[in-house]
Short mmCIF file of C-alpha atoms in Angstrom, two decimals:
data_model
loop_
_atom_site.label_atom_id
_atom_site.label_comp_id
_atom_site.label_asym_id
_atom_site.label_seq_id
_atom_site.Cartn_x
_atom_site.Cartn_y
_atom_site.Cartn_z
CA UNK A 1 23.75 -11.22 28.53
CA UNK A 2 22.99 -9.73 25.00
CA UNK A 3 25.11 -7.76 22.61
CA UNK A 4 24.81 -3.95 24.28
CA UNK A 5 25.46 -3.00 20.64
CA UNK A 6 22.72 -4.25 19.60
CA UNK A 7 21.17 -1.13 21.13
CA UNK A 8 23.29 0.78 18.19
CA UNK A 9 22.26 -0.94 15.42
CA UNK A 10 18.65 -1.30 16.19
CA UNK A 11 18.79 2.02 17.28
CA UNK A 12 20.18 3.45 13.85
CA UNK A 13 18.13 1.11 11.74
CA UNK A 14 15.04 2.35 13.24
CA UNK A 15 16.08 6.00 12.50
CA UNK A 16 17.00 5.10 8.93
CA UNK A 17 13.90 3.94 8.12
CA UNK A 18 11.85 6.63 9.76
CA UNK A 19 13.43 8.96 7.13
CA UNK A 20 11.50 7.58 4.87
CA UNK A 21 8.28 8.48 6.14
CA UNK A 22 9.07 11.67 7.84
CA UNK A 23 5.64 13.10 8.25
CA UNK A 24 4.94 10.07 11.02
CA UNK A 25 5.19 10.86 14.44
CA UNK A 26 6.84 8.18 16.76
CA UNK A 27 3.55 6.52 18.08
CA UNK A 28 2.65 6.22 14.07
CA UNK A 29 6.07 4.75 13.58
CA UNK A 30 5.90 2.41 16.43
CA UNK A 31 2.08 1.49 16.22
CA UNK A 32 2.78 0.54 12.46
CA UNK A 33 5.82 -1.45 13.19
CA UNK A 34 4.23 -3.42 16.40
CA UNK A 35 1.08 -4.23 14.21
CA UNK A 36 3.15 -5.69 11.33
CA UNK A 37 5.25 -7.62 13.38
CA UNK A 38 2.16 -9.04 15.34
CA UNK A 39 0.54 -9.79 12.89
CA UNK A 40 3.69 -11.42 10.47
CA UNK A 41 4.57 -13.47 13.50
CA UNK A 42 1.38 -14.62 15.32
CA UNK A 43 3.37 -13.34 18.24
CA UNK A 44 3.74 -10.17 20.50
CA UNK A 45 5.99 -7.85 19.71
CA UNK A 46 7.55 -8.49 23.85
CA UNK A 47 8.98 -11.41 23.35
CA UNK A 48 10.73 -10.90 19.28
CA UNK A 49 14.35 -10.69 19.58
CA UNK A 50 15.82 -8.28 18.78
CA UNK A 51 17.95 -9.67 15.61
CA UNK A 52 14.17 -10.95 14.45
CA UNK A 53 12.69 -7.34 15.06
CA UNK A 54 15.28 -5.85 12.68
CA UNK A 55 14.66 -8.29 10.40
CA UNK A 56 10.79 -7.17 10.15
CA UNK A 57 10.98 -3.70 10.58
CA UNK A 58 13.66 -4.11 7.28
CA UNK A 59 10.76 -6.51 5.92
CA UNK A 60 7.96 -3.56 6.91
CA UNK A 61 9.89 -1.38 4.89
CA UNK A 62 11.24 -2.95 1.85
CA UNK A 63 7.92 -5.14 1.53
CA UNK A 64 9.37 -8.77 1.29
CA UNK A 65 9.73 -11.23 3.15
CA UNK A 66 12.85 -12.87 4.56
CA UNK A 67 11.17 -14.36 7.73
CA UNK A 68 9.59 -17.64 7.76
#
């Protein structure tokens, strides 16, 4: 079973970083997010866990790369 507070931090990461861009709606936010990752990885966004995913959306944001 994973970490329920995972839910948490993923939760509150996601939130933190949509204050930087405040004039996106959601489906902006999430559209952006879900084509980075797809195309960083190769891989849909379905099966990234979620300790990868918070890795990207960090990497989305800050514009580097810690993911190889």
């Amino acid at each position: 079973m994973r970490d329920p507070k995972r839910i948490e931090a993923i939760g509150r990461k996601f939130i933190d970083h949509w204050h930087e861009v405040p004039d996106w709606r959601l489906g902006q936010l999430m559209w952006n997010i879900i084509g980075y990752v797809t195309k960083r990885t190769g891989r849909d966004i379905f099966y990234i866990e979620d300790d990868e995913l918070m890795l990207l959306i960090d990497e989305f944001f800050n514009g580097f790369s810690e993911i190889d």
